[in-house]
Coordinates of N, CA and C in Angstrom, one line a residue:
X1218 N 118.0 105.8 83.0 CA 118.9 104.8 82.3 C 118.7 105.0 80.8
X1219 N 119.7 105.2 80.0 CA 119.7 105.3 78.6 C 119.3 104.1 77.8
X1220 N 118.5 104.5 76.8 CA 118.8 103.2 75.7 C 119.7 102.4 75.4
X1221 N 121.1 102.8 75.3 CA 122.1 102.5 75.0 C 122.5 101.6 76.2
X1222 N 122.3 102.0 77.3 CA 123.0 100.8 78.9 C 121.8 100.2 78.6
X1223 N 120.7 99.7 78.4 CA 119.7 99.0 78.6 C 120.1 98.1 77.8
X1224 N 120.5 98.4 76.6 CA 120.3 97.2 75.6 C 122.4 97.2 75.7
X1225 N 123.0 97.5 76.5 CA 124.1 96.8 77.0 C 124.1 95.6 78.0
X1226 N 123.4 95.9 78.5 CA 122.7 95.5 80.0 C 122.4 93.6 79.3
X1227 N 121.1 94.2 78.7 CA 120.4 93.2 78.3 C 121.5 92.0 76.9
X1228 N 122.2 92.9 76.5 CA 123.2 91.8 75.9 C 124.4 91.0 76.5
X1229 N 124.5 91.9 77.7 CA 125.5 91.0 78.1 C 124.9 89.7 79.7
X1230 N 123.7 89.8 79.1 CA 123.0 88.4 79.6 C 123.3 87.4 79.5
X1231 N 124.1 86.0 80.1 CA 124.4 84.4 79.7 C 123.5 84.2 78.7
X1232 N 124.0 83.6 77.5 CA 123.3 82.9 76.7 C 122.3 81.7 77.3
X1233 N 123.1 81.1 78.1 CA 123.0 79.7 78.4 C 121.2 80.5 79.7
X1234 N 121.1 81.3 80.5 CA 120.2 81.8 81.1 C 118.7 81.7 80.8
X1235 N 119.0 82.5 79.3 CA 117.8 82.6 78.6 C 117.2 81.3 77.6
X1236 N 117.8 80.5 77.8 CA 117.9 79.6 76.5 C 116.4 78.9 76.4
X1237 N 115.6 78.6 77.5 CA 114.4 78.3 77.7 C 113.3 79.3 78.1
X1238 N 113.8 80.8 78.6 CA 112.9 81.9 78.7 C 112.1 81.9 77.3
X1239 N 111.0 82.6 77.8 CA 110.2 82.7 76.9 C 110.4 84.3 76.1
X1240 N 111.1 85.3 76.8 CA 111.0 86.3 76.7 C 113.1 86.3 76.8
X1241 N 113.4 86.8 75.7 CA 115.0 86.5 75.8 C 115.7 88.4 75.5
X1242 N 117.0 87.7 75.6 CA 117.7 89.2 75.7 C 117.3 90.2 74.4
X1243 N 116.9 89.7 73.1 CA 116.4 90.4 72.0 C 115.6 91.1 72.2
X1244 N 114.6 89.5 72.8 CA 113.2 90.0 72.8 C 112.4 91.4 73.7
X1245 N 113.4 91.2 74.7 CA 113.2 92.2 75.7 C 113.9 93.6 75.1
X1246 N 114.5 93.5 74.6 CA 115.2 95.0 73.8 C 114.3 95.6 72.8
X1247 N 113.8 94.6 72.4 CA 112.8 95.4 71.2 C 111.5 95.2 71.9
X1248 N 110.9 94.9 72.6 CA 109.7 95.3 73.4 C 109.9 96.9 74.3
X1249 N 111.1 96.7 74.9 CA 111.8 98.1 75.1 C 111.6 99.2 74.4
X1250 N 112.0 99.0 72.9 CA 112.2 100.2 72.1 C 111.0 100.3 71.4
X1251 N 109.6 99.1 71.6 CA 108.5 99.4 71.0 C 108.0 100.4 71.9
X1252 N 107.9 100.1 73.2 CA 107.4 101.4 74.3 C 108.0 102.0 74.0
X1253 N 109.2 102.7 73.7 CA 109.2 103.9 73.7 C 109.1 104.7 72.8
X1254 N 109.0 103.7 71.6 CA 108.3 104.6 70.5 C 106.6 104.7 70.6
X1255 N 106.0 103.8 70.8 CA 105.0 104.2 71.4 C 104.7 105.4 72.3
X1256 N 105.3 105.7 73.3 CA 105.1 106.7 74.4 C 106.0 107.9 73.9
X1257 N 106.4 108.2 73.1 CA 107.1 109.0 72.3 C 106.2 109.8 71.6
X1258 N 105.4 109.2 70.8 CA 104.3 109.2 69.8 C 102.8 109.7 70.7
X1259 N 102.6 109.3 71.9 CA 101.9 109.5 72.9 C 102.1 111.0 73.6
X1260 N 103.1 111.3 73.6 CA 103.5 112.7 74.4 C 103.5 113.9 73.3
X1261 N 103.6 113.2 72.2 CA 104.1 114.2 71.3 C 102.2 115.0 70.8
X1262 N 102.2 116.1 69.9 CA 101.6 117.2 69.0 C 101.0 116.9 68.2
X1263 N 100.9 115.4 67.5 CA 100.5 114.7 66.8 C 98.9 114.7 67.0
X1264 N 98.4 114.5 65.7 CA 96.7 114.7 65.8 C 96.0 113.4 66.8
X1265 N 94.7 113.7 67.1 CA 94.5 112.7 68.2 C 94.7 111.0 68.0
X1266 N 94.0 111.3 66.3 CA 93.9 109.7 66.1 C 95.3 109.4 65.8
X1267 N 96.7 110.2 65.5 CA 97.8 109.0 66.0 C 98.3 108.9 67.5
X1268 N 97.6 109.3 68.0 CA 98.3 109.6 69.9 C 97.3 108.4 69.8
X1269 N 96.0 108.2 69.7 CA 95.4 107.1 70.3 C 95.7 105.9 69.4
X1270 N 96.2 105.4 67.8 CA 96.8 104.6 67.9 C 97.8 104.2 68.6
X1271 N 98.8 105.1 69.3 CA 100.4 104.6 70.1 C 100.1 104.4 71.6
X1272 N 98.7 104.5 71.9 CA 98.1 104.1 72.9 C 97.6 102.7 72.6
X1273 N 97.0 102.1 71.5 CA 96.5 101.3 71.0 C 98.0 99.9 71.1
X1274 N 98.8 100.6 70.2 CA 99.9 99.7 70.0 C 100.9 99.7 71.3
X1275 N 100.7 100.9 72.4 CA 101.4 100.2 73.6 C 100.5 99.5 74.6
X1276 N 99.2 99.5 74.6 CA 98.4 98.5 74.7 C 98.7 96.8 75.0
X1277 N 98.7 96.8 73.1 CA 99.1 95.3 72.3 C 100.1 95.0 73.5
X1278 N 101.8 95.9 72.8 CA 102.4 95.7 73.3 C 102.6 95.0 75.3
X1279 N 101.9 95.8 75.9 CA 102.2 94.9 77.0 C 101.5 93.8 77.4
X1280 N 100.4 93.7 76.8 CA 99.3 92.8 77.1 C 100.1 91.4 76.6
X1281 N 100.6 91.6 75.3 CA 101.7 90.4 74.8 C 102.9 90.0 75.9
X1282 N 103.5 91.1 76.6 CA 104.3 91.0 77.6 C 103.6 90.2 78.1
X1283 N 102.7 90.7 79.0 CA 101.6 89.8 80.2 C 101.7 88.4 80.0
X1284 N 101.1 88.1 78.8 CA 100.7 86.8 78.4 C 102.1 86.1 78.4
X1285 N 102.9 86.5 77.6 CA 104.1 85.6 77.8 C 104.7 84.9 79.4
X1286 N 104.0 86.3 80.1 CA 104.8 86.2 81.3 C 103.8 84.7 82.2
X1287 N 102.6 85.5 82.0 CA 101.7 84.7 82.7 C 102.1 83.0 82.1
X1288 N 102.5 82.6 81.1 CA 102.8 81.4 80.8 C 103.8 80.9 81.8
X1289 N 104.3 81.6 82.0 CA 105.9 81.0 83.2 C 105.1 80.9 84.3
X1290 N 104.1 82.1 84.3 CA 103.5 81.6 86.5 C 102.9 80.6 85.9
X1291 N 102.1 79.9 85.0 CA 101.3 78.3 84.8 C 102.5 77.7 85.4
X1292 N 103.6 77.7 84.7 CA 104.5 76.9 84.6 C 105.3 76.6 85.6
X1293 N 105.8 77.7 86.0 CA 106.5 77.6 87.5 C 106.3 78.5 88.6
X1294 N 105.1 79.5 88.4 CA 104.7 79.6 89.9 C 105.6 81.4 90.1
X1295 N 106.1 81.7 89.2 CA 107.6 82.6 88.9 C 107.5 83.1 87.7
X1296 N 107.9 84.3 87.6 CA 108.6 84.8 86.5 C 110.1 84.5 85.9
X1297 N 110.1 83.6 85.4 CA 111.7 82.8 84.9 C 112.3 83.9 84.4
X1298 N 113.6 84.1 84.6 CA 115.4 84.4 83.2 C 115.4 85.8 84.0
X1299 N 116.2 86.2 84.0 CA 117.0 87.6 83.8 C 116.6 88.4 83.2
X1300 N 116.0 88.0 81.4 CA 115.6 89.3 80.6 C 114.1 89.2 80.9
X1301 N 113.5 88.6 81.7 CA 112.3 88.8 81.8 C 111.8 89.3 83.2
X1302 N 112.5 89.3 84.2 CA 112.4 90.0 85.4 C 113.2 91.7 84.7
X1303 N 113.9 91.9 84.2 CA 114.4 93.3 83.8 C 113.4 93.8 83.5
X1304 N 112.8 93.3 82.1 CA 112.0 93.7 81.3 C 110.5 94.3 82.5
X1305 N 110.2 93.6 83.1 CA 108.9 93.9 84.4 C 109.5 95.1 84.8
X1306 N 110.8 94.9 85.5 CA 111.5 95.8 86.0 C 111.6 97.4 85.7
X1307 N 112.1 97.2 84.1 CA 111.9 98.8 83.4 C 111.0 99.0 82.8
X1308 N 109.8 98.5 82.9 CA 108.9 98.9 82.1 C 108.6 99.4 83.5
X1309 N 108.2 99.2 84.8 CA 108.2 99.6 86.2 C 108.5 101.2 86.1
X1310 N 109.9 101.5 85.5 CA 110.6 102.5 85.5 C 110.6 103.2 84.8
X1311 N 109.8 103.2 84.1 CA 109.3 104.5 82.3 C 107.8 104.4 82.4
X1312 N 107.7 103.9 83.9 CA 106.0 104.1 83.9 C 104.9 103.9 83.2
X1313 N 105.2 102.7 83.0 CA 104.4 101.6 82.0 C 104.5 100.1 82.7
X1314 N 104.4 100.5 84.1 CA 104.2 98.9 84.9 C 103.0 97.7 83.9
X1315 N 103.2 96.5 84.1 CA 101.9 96.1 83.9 C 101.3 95.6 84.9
X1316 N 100.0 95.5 84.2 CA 98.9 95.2 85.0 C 99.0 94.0 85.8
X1317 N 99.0 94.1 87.4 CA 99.0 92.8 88.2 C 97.7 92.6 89.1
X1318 N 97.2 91.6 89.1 CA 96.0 91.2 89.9 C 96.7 89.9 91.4
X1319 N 96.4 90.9 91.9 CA 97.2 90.0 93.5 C 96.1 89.1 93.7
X1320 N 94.8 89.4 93.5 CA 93.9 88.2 93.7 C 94.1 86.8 92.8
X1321 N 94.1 87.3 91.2 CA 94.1 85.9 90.8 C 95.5 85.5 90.3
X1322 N 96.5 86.8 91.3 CA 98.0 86.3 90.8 C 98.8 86.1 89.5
X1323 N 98.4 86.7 88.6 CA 99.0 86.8 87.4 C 98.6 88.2 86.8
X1324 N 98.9 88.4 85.9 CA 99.5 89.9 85.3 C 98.2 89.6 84.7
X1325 N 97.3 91.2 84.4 CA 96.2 91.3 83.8 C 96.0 92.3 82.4
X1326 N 95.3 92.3 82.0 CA 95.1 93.5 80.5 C 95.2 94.9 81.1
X1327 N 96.1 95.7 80.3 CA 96.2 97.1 80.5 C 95.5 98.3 79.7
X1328 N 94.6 97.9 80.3 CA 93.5 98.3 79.8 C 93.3 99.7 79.6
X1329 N 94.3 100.8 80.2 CA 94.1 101.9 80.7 C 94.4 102.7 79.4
X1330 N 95.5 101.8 78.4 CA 95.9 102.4 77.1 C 94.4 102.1 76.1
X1331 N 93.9 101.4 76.0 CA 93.0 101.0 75.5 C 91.7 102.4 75.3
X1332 N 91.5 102.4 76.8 CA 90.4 103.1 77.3 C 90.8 104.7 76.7
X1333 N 92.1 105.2 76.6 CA 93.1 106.3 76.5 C 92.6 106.1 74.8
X1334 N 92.8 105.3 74.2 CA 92.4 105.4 72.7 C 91.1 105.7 71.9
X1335 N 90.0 104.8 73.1 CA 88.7 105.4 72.7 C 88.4 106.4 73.4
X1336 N 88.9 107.1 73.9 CA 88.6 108.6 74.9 C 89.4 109.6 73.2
X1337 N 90.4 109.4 72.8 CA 91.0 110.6 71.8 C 90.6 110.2 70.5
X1338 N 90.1 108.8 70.3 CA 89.4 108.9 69.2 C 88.5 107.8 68.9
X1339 N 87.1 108.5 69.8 CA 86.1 107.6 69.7 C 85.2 107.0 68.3
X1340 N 85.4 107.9 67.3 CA 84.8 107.6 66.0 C 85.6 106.9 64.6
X1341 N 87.5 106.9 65.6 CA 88.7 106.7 64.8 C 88.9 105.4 64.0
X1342 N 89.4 105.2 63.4 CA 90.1 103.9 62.5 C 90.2 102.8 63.5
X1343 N 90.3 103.1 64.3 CA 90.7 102.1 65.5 C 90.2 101.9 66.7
X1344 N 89.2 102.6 66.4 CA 88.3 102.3 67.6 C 87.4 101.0 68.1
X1345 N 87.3 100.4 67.2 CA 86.4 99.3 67.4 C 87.5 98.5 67.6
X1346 N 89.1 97.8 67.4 CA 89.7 97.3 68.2 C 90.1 97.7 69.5
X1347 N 90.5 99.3 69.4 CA 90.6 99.2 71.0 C 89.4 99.1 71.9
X1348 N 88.1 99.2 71.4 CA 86.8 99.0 72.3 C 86.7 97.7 72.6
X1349 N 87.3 96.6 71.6 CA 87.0 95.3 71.7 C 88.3 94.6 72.9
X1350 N 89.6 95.2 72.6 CA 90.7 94.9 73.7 C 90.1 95.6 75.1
X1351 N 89.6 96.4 74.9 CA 88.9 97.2 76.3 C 88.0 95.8 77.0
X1352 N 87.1 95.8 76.0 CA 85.7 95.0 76.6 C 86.8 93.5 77.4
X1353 N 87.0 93.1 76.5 CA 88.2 91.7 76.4 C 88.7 91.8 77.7
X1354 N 89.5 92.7 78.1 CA 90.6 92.6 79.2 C 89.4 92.9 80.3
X1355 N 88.9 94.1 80.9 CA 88.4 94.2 81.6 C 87.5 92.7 82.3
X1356 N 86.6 92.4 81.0 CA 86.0 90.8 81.4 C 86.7 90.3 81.8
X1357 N 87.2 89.5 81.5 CA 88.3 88.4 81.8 C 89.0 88.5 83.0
X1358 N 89.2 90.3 83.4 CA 90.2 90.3 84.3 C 89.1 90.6 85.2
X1359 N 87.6 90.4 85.6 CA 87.0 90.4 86.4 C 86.1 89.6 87.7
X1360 N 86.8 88.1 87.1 CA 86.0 87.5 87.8 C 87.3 86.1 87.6
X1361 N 87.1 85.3 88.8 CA 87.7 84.0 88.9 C 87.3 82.6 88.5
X1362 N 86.6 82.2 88.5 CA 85.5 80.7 88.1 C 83.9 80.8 87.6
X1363 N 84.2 82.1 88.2 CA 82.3 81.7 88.2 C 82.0 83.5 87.1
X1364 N 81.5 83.8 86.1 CA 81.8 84.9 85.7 C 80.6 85.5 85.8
X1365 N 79.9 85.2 86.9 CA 78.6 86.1 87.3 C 79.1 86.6 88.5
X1366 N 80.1 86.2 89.2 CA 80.1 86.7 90.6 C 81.8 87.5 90.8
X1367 N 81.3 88.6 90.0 CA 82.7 89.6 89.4 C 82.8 90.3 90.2
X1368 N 83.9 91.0 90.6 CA 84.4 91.9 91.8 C 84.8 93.3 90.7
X1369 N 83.7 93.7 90.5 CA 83.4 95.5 89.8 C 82.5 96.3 91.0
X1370 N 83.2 97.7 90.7 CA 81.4 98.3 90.9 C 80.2 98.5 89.5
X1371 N 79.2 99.1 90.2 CA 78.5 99.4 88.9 C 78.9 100.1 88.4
X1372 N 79.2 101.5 88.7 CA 79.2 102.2 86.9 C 80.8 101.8 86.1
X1373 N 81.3 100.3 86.4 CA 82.7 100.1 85.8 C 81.3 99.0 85.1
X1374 N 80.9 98.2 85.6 CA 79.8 97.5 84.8 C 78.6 97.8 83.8
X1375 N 78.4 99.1 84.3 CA 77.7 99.8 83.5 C 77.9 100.3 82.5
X1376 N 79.1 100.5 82.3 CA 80.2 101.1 81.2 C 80.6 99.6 80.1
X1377 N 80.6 98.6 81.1 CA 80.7 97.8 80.0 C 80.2 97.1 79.2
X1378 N 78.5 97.3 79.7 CA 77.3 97.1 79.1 C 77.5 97.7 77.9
X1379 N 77.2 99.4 77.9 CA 77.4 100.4 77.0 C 78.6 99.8 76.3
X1380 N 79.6 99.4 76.7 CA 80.5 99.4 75.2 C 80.4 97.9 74.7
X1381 N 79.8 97.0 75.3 CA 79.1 96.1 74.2 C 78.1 96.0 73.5
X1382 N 77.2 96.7 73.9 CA 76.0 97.1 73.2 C 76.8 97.8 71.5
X1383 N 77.7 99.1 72.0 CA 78.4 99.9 71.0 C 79.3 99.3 69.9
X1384 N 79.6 97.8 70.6 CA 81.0 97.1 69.6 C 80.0 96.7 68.9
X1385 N 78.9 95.9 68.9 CA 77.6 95.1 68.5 C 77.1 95.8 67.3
X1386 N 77.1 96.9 67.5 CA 76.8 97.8 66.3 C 77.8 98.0 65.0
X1387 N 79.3 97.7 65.3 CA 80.0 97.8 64.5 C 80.4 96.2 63.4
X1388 N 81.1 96.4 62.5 CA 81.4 95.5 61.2 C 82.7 94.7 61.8
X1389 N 82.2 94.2 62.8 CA 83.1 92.4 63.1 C 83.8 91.7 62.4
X1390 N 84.5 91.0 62.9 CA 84.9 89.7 62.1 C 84.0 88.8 63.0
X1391 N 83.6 87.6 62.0 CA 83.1 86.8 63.1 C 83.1 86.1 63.9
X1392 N 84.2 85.8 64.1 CA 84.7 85.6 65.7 C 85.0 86.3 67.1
X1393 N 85.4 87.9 66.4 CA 85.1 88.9 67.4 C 83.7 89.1 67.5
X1394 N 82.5 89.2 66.9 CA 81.3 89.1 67.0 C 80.9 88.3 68.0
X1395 N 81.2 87.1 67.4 CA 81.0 86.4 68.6 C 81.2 86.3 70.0
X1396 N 82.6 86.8 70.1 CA 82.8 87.0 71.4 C 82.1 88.2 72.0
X1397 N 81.5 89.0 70.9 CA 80.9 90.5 71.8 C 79.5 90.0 72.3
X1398 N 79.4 89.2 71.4 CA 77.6 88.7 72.1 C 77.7 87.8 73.3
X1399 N 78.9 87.1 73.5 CA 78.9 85.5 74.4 C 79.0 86.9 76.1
X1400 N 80.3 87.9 75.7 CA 80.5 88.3 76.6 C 79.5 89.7 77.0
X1401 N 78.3 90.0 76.1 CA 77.6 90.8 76.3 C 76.3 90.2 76.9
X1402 N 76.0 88.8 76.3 CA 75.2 88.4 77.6 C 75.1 88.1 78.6
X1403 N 76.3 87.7 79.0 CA 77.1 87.9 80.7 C 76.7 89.2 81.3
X1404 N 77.0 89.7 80.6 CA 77.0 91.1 81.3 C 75.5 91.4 81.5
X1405 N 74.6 91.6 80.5 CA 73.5 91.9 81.0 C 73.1 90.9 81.9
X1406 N 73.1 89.6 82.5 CA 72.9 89.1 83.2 C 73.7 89.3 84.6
X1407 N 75.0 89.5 84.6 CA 75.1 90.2 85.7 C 74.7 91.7 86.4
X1408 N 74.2 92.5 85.5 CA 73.6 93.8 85.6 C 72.3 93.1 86.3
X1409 N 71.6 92.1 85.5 CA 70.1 92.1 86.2 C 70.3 91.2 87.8
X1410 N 71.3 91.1 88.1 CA 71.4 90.9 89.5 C 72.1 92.0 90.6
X1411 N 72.3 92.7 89.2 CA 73.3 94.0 90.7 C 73.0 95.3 90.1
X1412 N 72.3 95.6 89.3 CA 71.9 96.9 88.7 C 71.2 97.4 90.3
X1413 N 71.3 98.9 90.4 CA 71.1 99.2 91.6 C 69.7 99.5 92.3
X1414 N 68.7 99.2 91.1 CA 66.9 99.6 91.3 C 66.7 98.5 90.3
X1415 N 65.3 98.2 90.8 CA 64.3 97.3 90.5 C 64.4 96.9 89.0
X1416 N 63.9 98.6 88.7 CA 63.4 98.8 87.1 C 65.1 98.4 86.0
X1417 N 65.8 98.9 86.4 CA 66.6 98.4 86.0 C 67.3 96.9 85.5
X1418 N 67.4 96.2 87.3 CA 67.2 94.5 87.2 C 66.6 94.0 85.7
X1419 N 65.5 94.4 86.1 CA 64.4 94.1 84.9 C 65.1 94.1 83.9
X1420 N 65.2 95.1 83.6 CA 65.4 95.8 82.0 C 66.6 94.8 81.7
X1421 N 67.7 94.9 82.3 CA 68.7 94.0 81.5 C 68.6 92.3 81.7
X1422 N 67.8 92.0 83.0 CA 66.7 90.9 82.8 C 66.5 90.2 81.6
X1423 N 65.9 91.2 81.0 CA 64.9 91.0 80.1 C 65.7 90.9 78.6
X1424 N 67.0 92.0 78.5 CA 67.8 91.8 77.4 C 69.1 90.8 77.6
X1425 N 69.6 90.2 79.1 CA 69.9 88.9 79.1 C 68.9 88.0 78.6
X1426 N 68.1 87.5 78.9 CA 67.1 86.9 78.2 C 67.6 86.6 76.5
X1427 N 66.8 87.8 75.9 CA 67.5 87.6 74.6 C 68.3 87.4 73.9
X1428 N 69.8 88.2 74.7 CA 70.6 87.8 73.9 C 71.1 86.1 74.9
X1429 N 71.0 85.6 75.1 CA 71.2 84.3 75.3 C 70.0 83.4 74.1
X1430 N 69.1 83.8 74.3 CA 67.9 82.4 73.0 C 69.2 83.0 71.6
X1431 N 69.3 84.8 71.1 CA 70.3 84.9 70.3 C 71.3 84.0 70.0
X1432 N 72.3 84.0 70.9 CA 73.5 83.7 71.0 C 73.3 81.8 70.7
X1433 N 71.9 81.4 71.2 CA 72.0 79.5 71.0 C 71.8 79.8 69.6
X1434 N 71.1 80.4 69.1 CA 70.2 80.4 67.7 C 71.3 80.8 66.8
X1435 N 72.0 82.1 66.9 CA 72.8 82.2 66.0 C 74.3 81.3 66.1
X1436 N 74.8 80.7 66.9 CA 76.1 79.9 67.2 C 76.1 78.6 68.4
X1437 N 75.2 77.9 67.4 CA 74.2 76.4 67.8 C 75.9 75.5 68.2
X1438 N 76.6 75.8 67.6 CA 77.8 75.2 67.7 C 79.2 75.4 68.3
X1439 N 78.6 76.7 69.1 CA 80.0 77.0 69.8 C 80.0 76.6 70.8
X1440 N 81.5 76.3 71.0 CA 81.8 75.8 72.7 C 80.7 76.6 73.9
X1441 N 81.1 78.2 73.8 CA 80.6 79.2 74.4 C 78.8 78.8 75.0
X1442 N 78.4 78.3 73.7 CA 76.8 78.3 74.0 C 76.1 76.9 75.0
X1443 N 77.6 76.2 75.4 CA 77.3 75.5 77.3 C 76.7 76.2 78.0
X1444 N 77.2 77.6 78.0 CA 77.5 79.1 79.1 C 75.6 79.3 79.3
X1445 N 75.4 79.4 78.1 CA 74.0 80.2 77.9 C 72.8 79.3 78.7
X1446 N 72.9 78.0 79.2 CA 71.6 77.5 79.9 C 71.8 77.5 81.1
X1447 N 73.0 78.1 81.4 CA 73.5 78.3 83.2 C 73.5 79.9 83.3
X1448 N 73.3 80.2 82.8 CA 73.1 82.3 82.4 C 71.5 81.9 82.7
X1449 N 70.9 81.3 82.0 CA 68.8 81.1 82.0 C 68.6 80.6 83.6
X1450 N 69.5 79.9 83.9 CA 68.9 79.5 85.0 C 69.2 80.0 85.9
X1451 N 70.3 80.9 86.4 CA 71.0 81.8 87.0 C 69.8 83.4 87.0
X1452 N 69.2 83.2 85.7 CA 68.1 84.5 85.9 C 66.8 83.8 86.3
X1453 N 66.2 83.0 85.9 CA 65.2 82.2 87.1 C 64.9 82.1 88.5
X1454 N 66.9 82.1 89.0 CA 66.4 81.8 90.2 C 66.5 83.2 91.3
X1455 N 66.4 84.3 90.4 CA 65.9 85.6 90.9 C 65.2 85.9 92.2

């Protein structure tokens, strides 16, 4: 299907249809022509670090899709309007589905662009955002209520040890900081219950530990640091 019938398509939508969508006949046309300029930029000769920005920004881009979408399942259980079932639709069909979790039923981070950015340019301009949408999505999209009792294997957990330890090291804002510590002590604490040897357990044991007394000490005031005395006791009862 051409650009041209797509964004025919999508104009000759009822006004009256979309009028409460979150995602409307515009909006879906230029989310359209962002992917494809993105995946244009992606296929093409271009040096690595701009193939892995257009991985970066089709990233953004669907993850923004997701979220919009996922507002409608809170809301009604459904993906609402015409331009917002299309939109799922062709993005389906230029092979850039998004991410769906049948378990917790709502669209998840696509992460896959992300991971595609720090693979072509791990030392790049951009790498510490897409490491941080990496870490972000993956968490989040791992677990349901309880975020110790995550449905990964290890070396997808192990991996995401390593790339919080790696964001940690870099020049944050402080709110992304923060989130790399809140969601990096999680992690080592669920490592020191599923790491696959003893000596291991231990080890991230021991640096959950830490970065939890960290995380009260340096952000005595964040919502987040509820988390950290049910992390301590959660490694206690070992």
């Amino acid at each position: 299907m051409t650009r041209a019938l797509v964004a025919c398509l999508l104009a000759s939508l009822p006004l009256g249809a979309t009028a409460h969508d979150l995602i409307t006949a515009e909006s879906a046309q230029a989310y359209l022509a962002a992917v494809a300029e993105s995946q244009k930029a992606i296929a093409s000769k271009e040096p690595a670090a701009k193939r892995a920005l257009a991985h970066l920004d089709l990233g953004k881009t669907l993850d923004e899709i997701g979220e919009l979408l996922n507002r409608d399942l809170a809301a009604h259980g459904k993906v609402q309007g015409l331009p917002s079932n299309y939109l799922v639709a062709e993005l389906r069909r230029q092979g850039v589905p998004l991410a769906w979790s049948e378990k917790q039923r709502r669209f998840g981070a696509n992460t896959q662009d992300f991971e595609q950015a720090l693979g072509l340019a791990p030392r790049g301009p951009h790498a510490a955002e897409a490491g941080l949408r990496l870490l972000r999505g993956r968490f989040y999209d791992s677990f349901g209520s309880d975020p110790l009792a995550a449905d990964e294997p290890w070396p997808r957990l192990a991996a995401q040890v390593a790339l919080a330890e790696e964001l940690s090291t870099h020049d944050l804002p402080d709110d992304a900081r923060e989130e790399v510590e809140f969601i990096g002590a999680i992690l080592h604490a669920r490592a020191s219950l599923r790491a696959p040897d003893a000596a291991s357990r231990r080890n991230h044991g021991r640096k959950a530990s830490e970065a939890i007394a960290a995380f009260e000490a340096r952000y005595p005031d964040s919502l987040r640091s509820a988390v950290m005395p049910i992390l301590r006791a959660a490694l206690q009862r070992k």
